[in-house]
Amino acid sequence: MSLNLSAEQPAVPDDADDGVWLECIECGDTFAPFEDVRYTCDACDGLLEVRYADLPTFDDFEGEGVWRYADALPLAEGVTIQEGGTPLYEVPRLEESVGVEALRIKHEGMNPTGSFKDRGMTVGVAVAKELGVDRLACASTGNTSAALAAYGSRGGMETLVLLPSGKVAAGKVAQASLHGARILEVDGNFDACLDIVQELAEGGEAYLLNSLNPFRLEGQKTIGLEILEGFRADYGTVPDRIVLPVGNAGNTAALYKAFRELVQAGELAEDDVPKLTGVQAEGAAPMVEAIENGADEIRRWDDVETRATAIRIGNPVNAPKALPGIRETGGTAVAVSDEEITDAQRDLAGEGIGVEPASAASVAGLRKLRAEGIVDDDERVACLTTGHLLKDPDAAAAAGNDPEPVPADTAGVLEHLQEN
Ligand code: F0G
């Protein structure tokens, strides 16, 4: 299997372009990266990964944001809105109440459109230009559509987004709308939207920019590279564990790929690779089920429900890349309730960090695993928060304080403050 941590650097095939090629994770077939549009393997329909003849070292990285890591990416530059370079916040009160040696929050909500999706789109939309396509499309629980709309318009391309009707948070629809995407509201859940958009893409209607697209995950690798650089700068060592919310498991796959490449390049010892720990909502937890059952494949959940609409997903398409990542790094997966998610959202807000519900799942999961003794008290942990509070203003208002009506004079306001 090519996805284990000790995999050798593969031989460079004839179809490589400037040392870059696509390889099927199932059968190993290789393809030229920028000649034809392709999302999965021609031979066996397996997922594809981008491969490189030369893997960079940390010394090769310079500059800011996602493109600091250009040597680890398939192109030298992207369609950019200055994504990446997000904060790695200290959270002393939360660190103490969870009970770990160190806790940092990598807040991806601080990207240009307010989620980690921007890191994938800066690469994916640039590849779309390289391929010469004119229309871009995605299915989305919201954030992917917001990012695609913004990066598509930045790149001067038409965008089409398919959203599950009534299940996308208001901020995300507003973004897709203003950035000029055509928004198709589908009477079905996210997985149904993805089935449709995949068929449209196969039929040549548009270029698919869901995380099934291997180029998008290259951009998302930079989350892992930034976390490692941040921990090395502050603690002199990499984190023991990275906890992240899981929907399609794209980030889980991307972080694992980043670590595999660092191991191959001799930049990270196999024993030091952070334990990838995925968190899902109880009402949408097929990855957790597969990890708990030791299964190689996930069972698609047809009925999914959670307040964390961003991860309301029953068929994580990147599971074949992500399951080995969780297992090989000694990580795990855990499901949390909507109440635990909201509590964690309040905990983060109490440290000044505003996140949408799906993002808070990482902290809720860490708290649960620590309470169960699966996470030790001497661990240094990074939690990923994937999207900004303003993405889902309704969830924030429901979790927070209610406004108090007062009269329009100071005496009335003072009276109200004294009485309540
Ligand atoms: N957190 C947020 C805020 C998300 O929007 C998503 C995915 C995830 C976590 C899960 O990430 O798929 O890499 O495991 N949102 C997609 C979308 C599905 O359409 O915006 P993953």
Coordinates of C-alpha atoms and ligand atoms in Angstrom, one line a residue:
M1 CA 0.0 0.0 0.0
S2 CA 1.3 3.4 -0.9
L3 CA -0.4 5.2 2.0
N4 CA 1.8 3.9 4.8
L5 CA 4.2 6.2 6.6
S6 CA 7.3 4.2 5.5
A7 CA 6.4 4.2 1.8
E8 CA 9.4 4.7 -0.4
Q9 CA 9.6 7.7 -2.8
P10 CA 8.1 6.3 -6.1
A11 CA 10.0 6.2 -9.4
V12 CA 9.2 9.2 -11.6
P13 CA 6.9 8.0 -14.5
D14 CA 7.1 9.2 -18.1
D15 CA 3.9 11.1 -17.8
A16 CA 5.3 13.4 -15.1
D17 CA 5.2 17.1 -15.9
D18 CA 8.1 19.0 -14.3
G19 CA 8.3 16.4 -11.6
V20 CA 4.6 16.3 -10.8
W21 CA 2.1 13.5 -11.6
L22 CA -1.1 11.9 -10.5
E23 CA -1.1 8.4 -9.0
C24 CA -4.0 6.1 -8.1
I25 CA -3.9 5.1 -4.4
E26 CA -5.6 1.7 -5.3
C27 CA -3.8 0.4 -8.4
G28 CA -0.8 2.7 -8.7
D29 CA -1.6 3.8 -12.3
T30 CA 0.0 7.2 -13.1
F31 CA -1.3 10.1 -15.2
A32 CA 0.0 13.4 -16.5
P33 CA -1.3 16.1 -14.2
F34 CA -2.4 19.0 -16.4
E35 CA -3.3 17.4 -19.8
D36 CA -6.8 16.0 -19.3
V37 CA -9.5 16.6 -16.7
R38 CA -9.7 13.6 -14.4
Y39 CA -10.8 13.2 -10.8
T40 CA -10.4 9.4 -10.2
C41 CA -8.4 6.6 -11.8
D42 CA -9.3 5.7 -15.4
A43 CA -8.5 2.1 -14.7
C44 CA -10.2 1.3 -11.3
D45 CA -11.9 4.6 -10.3
G46 CA -9.7 4.8 -7.2
L47 CA -8.8 8.1 -5.6
L48 CA -5.9 10.0 -7.0
E49 CA -3.0 11.7 -5.2
V50 CA -0.5 14.3 -6.5
R51 CA 3.1 13.0 -6.4
Y52 CA 6.4 14.9 -6.7
A53 CA 9.9 13.9 -7.9
D54 CA 11.4 16.2 -5.3
L55 CA 10.1 16.7 -1.9
P56 CA 11.0 19.9 -0.1
T57 CA 12.5 20.4 3.3
F58 CA 11.5 23.1 5.8
D59 CA 14.5 25.2 4.7
D60 CA 12.9 25.5 1.3
F61 CA 9.9 27.4 2.6
E62 CA 9.9 31.2 2.4
G63 CA 7.3 33.9 2.4
E64 CA 3.8 34.1 3.8
G65 CA 0.6 32.1 3.7
V66 CA -0.2 29.0 1.5
W67 CA 2.3 30.0 -1.2
R68 CA 5.2 29.9 1.4
Y69 CA 4.9 26.2 0.7
A70 CA 5.0 26.4 -3.1
D71 CA 7.7 23.8 -3.2
A72 CA 5.3 21.3 -1.7
L73 CA 2.5 22.3 -4.2
P74 CA 1.9 21.3 -7.9
L75 CA 2.2 24.9 -9.2
A76 CA 4.5 27.8 -8.4
E77 CA 1.7 30.2 -7.9
G78 CA -2.1 30.3 -7.5
V79 CA -5.2 32.4 -7.8
T80 CA -4.7 34.1 -4.5
I81 CA -6.6 36.2 -2.0
Q82 CA -3.8 35.9 0.6
E83 CA -5.0 32.7 2.3
G84 CA -3.2 30.7 5.0
G85 CA -0.9 32.0 7.7
T86 CA -3.8 31.7 10.2
P87 CA -3.3 32.1 14.0
L88 CA -2.3 29.3 16.3
Y89 CA -3.9 30.7 19.4
E90 CA -3.0 30.0 23.0
V91 CA -6.0 29.2 25.2
P92 CA -4.8 29.0 28.8
R93 CA -8.2 28.6 30.5
L94 CA -9.3 26.0 28.0
E95 CA -6.0 24.2 28.2
E96 CA -6.4 23.9 32.0
S97 CA -10.0 22.9 32.0
V98 CA -9.4 20.2 29.3
G99 CA -6.3 19.1 31.2
V100 CA -3.5 18.7 28.7
E101 CA 0.1 19.8 28.8
A102 CA -0.4 22.3 25.9
L103 CA -3.4 23.2 23.8
R104 CA -3.4 25.5 20.7
I105 CA -6.2 26.4 18.4
K106 CA -5.4 26.6 14.7
H107 CA -8.2 29.0 13.6
E108 CA -8.9 28.5 10.0
G109 CA -11.9 30.8 10.3
M110 CA -9.3 33.6 9.8
N111 CA -8.9 32.8 6.1
P112 CA -10.2 35.3 3.5
T113 CA -13.7 33.7 3.1
G114 CA -13.7 32.5 6.7
S115 CA -12.8 28.8 6.3
F116 CA -9.9 26.4 5.4
K117 CA -11.5 25.9 2.0
D118 CA -9.5 28.9 0.7
R119 CA -6.3 26.9 1.0
G120 CA -7.6 24.3 -1.4
M121 CA -9.2 26.7 -3.8
T122 CA -6.1 28.9 -4.3
V123 CA -4.5 25.7 -5.7
G124 CA -7.6 24.1 -7.3
V125 CA -8.7 27.1 -9.2
A126 CA -5.2 27.7 -10.5
V127 CA -5.1 24.1 -11.8
A128 CA -8.5 24.7 -13.4
K129 CA -6.9 27.6 -15.3
E130 CA -3.9 25.4 -16.3
L131 CA -6.4 22.8 -17.7
G132 CA -8.2 25.6 -19.6
V133 CA -11.7 24.9 -18.2
D134 CA -14.2 27.7 -18.1
R135 CA -16.9 26.6 -15.5
L136 CA -16.2 25.5 -12.0
A137 CA -18.7 23.5 -9.8
C138 CA -19.0 22.0 -6.3
A139 CA -21.6 20.4 -4.0
S140 CA -21.4 22.0 -0.6
T141 CA -22.6 22.2 3.0
G142 CA -21.7 25.9 2.5
N143 CA -18.1 26.7 3.0
T144 CA -16.8 25.1 -0.1
S145 CA -19.4 27.1 -2.1
A146 CA -18.4 30.4 -0.5
A147 CA -14.7 29.7 -1.2
L148 CA -15.3 28.5 -4.8
A149 CA -17.5 31.5 -5.6
A150 CA -14.8 33.9 -4.3
Y151 CA -11.8 32.2 -5.9
G152 CA -13.7 31.6 -9.1
S153 CA -14.6 35.3 -9.4
R154 CA -11.0 36.2 -8.5
G155 CA -9.9 34.0 -11.4
G156 CA -12.6 35.4 -13.8
M157 CA -14.4 32.1 -14.1
E158 CA -18.1 31.1 -13.9
T159 CA -19.1 29.1 -10.8
L160 CA -22.0 26.7 -10.1
V161 CA -22.8 25.4 -6.6
L162 CA -25.2 22.8 -5.5
L163 CA -26.5 23.2 -1.9
P164 CA -28.8 21.0 0.2
S165 CA -32.0 23.1 0.5
G166 CA -32.6 24.6 3.9
K167 CA -29.5 23.1 5.4
V168 CA -26.8 25.7 4.7
A169 CA -26.0 28.5 7.2
A170 CA -26.9 32.0 6.2
G171 CA -23.5 33.5 6.0
K172 CA -22.3 30.9 3.5
V173 CA -25.2 31.3 1.1
A174 CA -24.7 35.1 1.3
Q175 CA -21.1 34.7 0.3
A176 CA -21.8 32.4 -2.6
S177 CA -24.5 34.8 -3.7
L178 CA -22.5 38.0 -3.6
H179 CA -19.4 36.5 -5.2
G180 CA -21.6 35.6 -8.2
A181 CA -22.1 31.8 -8.1
R182 CA -25.2 30.3 -9.6
I183 CA -26.8 28.6 -6.6
L184 CA -28.8 25.5 -7.2
E185 CA -30.8 24.5 -4.2
V186 CA -31.2 20.7 -4.2
D187 CA -34.1 18.9 -2.5
G188 CA -31.8 16.4 -0.8
N189 CA -28.8 16.2 1.5
F190 CA -25.1 17.0 0.7
D191 CA -24.3 13.5 -0.4
A192 CA -27.1 13.7 -3.0
C193 CA -25.7 17.1 -4.2
L194 CA -22.2 15.5 -4.5
D195 CA -23.6 12.6 -6.6
I196 CA -25.2 15.0 -9.0
V197 CA -22.2 17.3 -9.4
Q198 CA -19.9 14.4 -9.9
E199 CA -22.2 13.3 -12.8
L200 CA -22.2 16.8 -14.2
A201 CA -18.4 16.9 -14.0
E202 CA -18.0 13.5 -15.7
G203 CA -20.3 14.8 -18.5
G204 CA -18.0 17.7 -19.0
E205 CA -20.4 20.4 -17.8
A206 CA -18.0 21.8 -15.2
Y207 CA -14.7 21.3 -13.4
L208 CA -15.3 19.7 -10.0
L209 CA -13.7 21.4 -7.0
N210 CA -14.9 19.2 -4.2
S211 CA -12.2 17.6 -2.1
L212 CA -12.4 14.5 -4.4
N213 CA -10.2 16.8 -6.6
P214 CA -6.7 15.8 -5.5
F215 CA -5.2 19.3 -6.2
R216 CA -7.4 20.9 -3.6
L217 CA -6.0 18.7 -0.9
E218 CA -2.5 19.8 -1.8
G219 CA -3.4 23.3 -0.7
Q220 CA -5.0 22.0 2.5
K221 CA -1.7 20.2 3.4
T222 CA -0.4 23.6 4.3
I223 CA -2.5 23.6 7.5
G224 CA -0.3 20.7 8.8
L225 CA 2.9 22.4 7.7
E226 CA 1.9 25.6 9.5
I227 CA 1.0 23.7 12.7
L228 CA 4.3 21.9 12.7
E229 CA 6.3 25.1 12.1
G230 CA 4.3 26.9 14.8
F231 CA 4.8 24.2 17.4
R232 CA 8.5 23.8 16.6
A233 CA 8.9 27.6 17.1
D234 CA 7.1 27.7 20.4
Y235 CA 7.8 24.3 22.0
G236 CA 10.8 23.0 20.1
T237 CA 8.8 20.0 19.1
V238 CA 5.8 19.0 17.0
P239 CA 2.3 18.3 18.6
D240 CA 1.6 14.9 19.9
R241 CA -1.9 15.1 18.4
I242 CA -4.0 17.1 16.0
V243 CA -7.8 17.0 16.6
L244 CA -10.0 18.0 13.7
P245 CA -13.7 18.0 12.6
V246 CA -14.5 15.4 9.9
G247 CA -17.0 15.7 7.1
N248 CA -15.7 14.4 3.8
A249 CA -12.4 13.7 5.6
G250 CA -10.4 15.9 3.1
N251 CA -8.4 17.6 5.8
T252 CA -7.6 14.3 7.5
A253 CA -6.3 13.0 4.2
A254 CA -4.4 16.2 3.5
L255 CA -2.7 16.4 6.9
Y256 CA -1.7 12.8 6.6
K257 CA -0.2 13.4 3.2
A258 CA 1.7 16.4 4.5
F259 CA 3.2 14.2 7.2
R260 CA 4.0 11.3 4.9
E261 CA 5.9 13.6 2.6
L262 CA 7.9 15.1 5.5
V263 CA 8.8 11.6 6.7
Q264 CA 9.9 10.7 3.1
A265 CA 12.0 13.8 2.9
G266 CA 13.6 13.0 6.3
E267 CA 12.1 16.1 7.9
L268 CA 10.0 14.2 10.5
A269 CA 10.6 11.0 12.3
E270 CA 7.9 8.4 11.9
D271 CA 7.5 8.2 15.6
D272 CA 6.9 11.9 15.9
V273 CA 4.0 12.1 13.4
P274 CA 1.0 13.7 15.3
K275 CA -1.8 11.4 16.0
L276 CA -4.7 12.3 13.7
T277 CA -7.9 12.4 15.7
G278 CA -11.1 13.0 13.8
V279 CA -14.4 14.2 15.4
Q280 CA -17.9 13.8 13.9
A281 CA -21.3 14.8 15.1
E282 CA -23.3 11.8 16.6
G283 CA -25.9 12.2 13.9
A284 CA -23.4 11.9 11.0
A285 CA -20.6 9.6 12.1
P286 CA -19.7 7.0 9.5
M287 CA -16.0 7.5 9.9
V288 CA -16.2 7.0 13.7
E289 CA -18.2 3.8 13.0
A290 CA -15.5 2.5 10.6
I291 CA -12.7 3.2 13.1
E292 CA -14.6 1.6 16.0
N293 CA -15.4 -1.5 13.9
G294 CA -11.9 -1.7 12.3
A295 CA -13.5 -1.6 8.9
D296 CA -11.6 -0.8 5.7
E297 CA -14.6 0.9 4.1
I298 CA -17.2 3.2 5.5
R299 CA -21.0 2.4 5.4
R300 CA -22.9 5.3 3.8
W301 CA -25.4 6.9 6.3
D302 CA -28.5 7.9 4.3
D303 CA -30.1 9.9 7.2
V304 CA -27.8 12.4 8.8
E305 CA -28.6 15.2 11.2
T306 CA -26.7 17.7 13.3
R307 CA -26.7 21.4 14.3
A308 CA -23.1 21.4 12.8
T309 CA -24.5 21.6 9.3
A310 CA -21.0 21.9 7.7
I311 CA -20.3 18.3 8.7
R312 CA -23.8 16.9 8.0
I313 CA -22.3 14.3 5.7
G314 CA -23.0 10.6 5.5
N315 CA -20.6 9.4 2.8
P316 CA -17.1 10.8 3.4
V317 CA -15.5 10.5 0.0
N318 CA -11.9 10.7 1.2
A319 CA -12.3 7.8 3.6
P320 CA -9.9 5.6 1.6
K321 CA -7.2 8.2 2.2
A322 CA -8.2 9.2 5.7
L323 CA -8.8 5.9 7.4
P324 CA -5.1 4.8 6.9
G325 CA -4.1 8.3 8.2
I326 CA -5.9 7.9 11.5
R327 CA -4.7 4.3 11.9
E328 CA -1.1 4.7 10.9
T329 CA -0.6 7.7 13.1
G330 CA -2.1 6.0 16.2
G331 CA -5.0 8.4 16.2
T332 CA -8.7 7.7 16.7
A333 CA -12.1 9.1 15.9
V334 CA -14.9 10.1 18.2
A335 CA -18.5 11.3 18.0
V336 CA -19.9 14.2 20.0
S337 CA -23.5 15.4 20.6
D338 CA -24.8 18.7 19.4
E339 CA -24.9 19.9 23.1
E340 CA -21.2 19.1 23.5
I341 CA -20.5 21.0 20.3
T342 CA -22.4 24.1 21.5
D343 CA -20.7 23.9 24.9
A344 CA -17.3 23.8 23.1
Q345 CA -18.4 26.7 20.9
R346 CA -19.1 28.7 24.1
D347 CA -15.7 27.6 25.6
L348 CA -13.9 28.9 22.6
A349 CA -15.9 32.1 22.5
G350 CA -14.9 32.6 26.2
E351 CA -11.3 32.8 25.0
G352 CA -12.2 35.3 22.3
I353 CA -12.3 32.8 19.5
G354 CA -15.5 32.8 17.4
V355 CA -16.2 29.6 15.5
E356 CA -19.1 28.0 13.7
P357 CA -20.5 24.8 15.3
A358 CA -18.6 22.2 13.1
S359 CA -15.3 23.8 14.2
A360 CA -16.1 23.4 17.8
A361 CA -16.5 19.7 17.3
S362 CA -12.7 19.4 17.6
V363 CA -12.6 20.9 21.1
A364 CA -15.7 18.9 22.1
G365 CA -14.0 15.7 20.9
L366 CA -10.7 16.5 22.7
R367 CA -12.6 17.1 25.9
K368 CA -14.4 13.8 25.6
L369 CA -11.3 11.8 24.8
R370 CA -9.4 13.4 27.7
A371 CA -12.2 12.5 30.0
E372 CA -12.1 8.9 28.8
G373 CA -8.4 8.8 29.3
I374 CA -7.7 8.2 25.7
V375 CA -5.8 11.5 25.5
D376 CA -3.1 11.8 28.2
D377 CA -2.6 14.8 30.4
D378 CA 1.0 15.2 29.2
E379 CA 0.0 15.6 25.5
R380 CA 0.6 18.7 23.5
V381 CA -2.4 19.1 21.2
A382 CA -3.5 21.3 18.3
C383 CA -7.3 21.6 17.7
L384 CA -8.4 22.7 14.2
T385 CA -11.3 25.2 14.1
T386 CA -12.3 25.2 10.5
G387 CA -14.8 28.1 10.1
H388 CA -15.6 31.5 11.5
L389 CA -18.5 32.3 13.9
L390 CA -20.1 34.7 11.4
K391 CA -20.6 31.8 8.9
D392 CA -23.6 30.7 11.0
P393 CA -25.0 33.7 12.8
D394 CA -28.2 31.8 13.8
A395 CA -26.3 29.1 15.7
A396 CA -24.1 31.8 17.4
A397 CA -27.2 33.8 18.5
A398 CA -28.9 30.6 19.8
A399 CA -25.8 29.6 21.8
G400 CA -25.1 33.1 23.2
N401 CA -26.8 35.7 25.4
D402 CA -30.2 37.0 24.4
P403 CA -30.5 40.8 23.7
E404 CA -32.4 42.6 26.5
P405 CA -34.9 45.3 25.5
V406 CA -34.5 48.6 27.4
P407 CA -36.1 52.1 27.2
A408 CA -34.3 54.8 25.2
D409 CA -33.1 56.8 28.2
T410 CA -30.2 56.5 30.7
A411 CA -32.4 56.3 33.8
G412 CA -34.4 53.4 32.2
V413 CA -31.2 51.6 31.3
L414 CA -29.8 52.0 34.8
E415 CA -33.0 50.7 36.3
H416 CA -32.9 47.7 34.0
L417 CA -29.2 47.0 35.0
Q418 CA -30.0 47.2 38.7
E419 CA -33.1 45.0 38.5
N420 CA -31.6 42.2 36.3
Ligands
F0G1 N1 -15.5 22.1 9.2 C1 -16.2 23.0 8.3 C2 -16.5 24.3 8.9 C3 -16.5 22.6 7.0 O1 -17.1 23.4 6.2 C4 -16.2 21.2 6.6 C5 -16.6 20.8 5.3 C6 -15.5 20.4 7.5 C7 -15.2 20.9 8.8 C8 -15.2 19.0 7.2 O2 -14.0 19.0 6.5 O3 -14.6 17.5 4.6 O4 -12.2 18.0 5.1 O5 -13.6 16.5 6.6 N2 -17.3 21.4 4.5 C9 -17.6 21.0 3.1 C10 -18.3 22.1 2.4 C11 -18.3 19.7 3.0 O6 -19.1 21.9 1.5 O7 -18.2 23.3 2.8 P1 -13.6 17.7 5.6

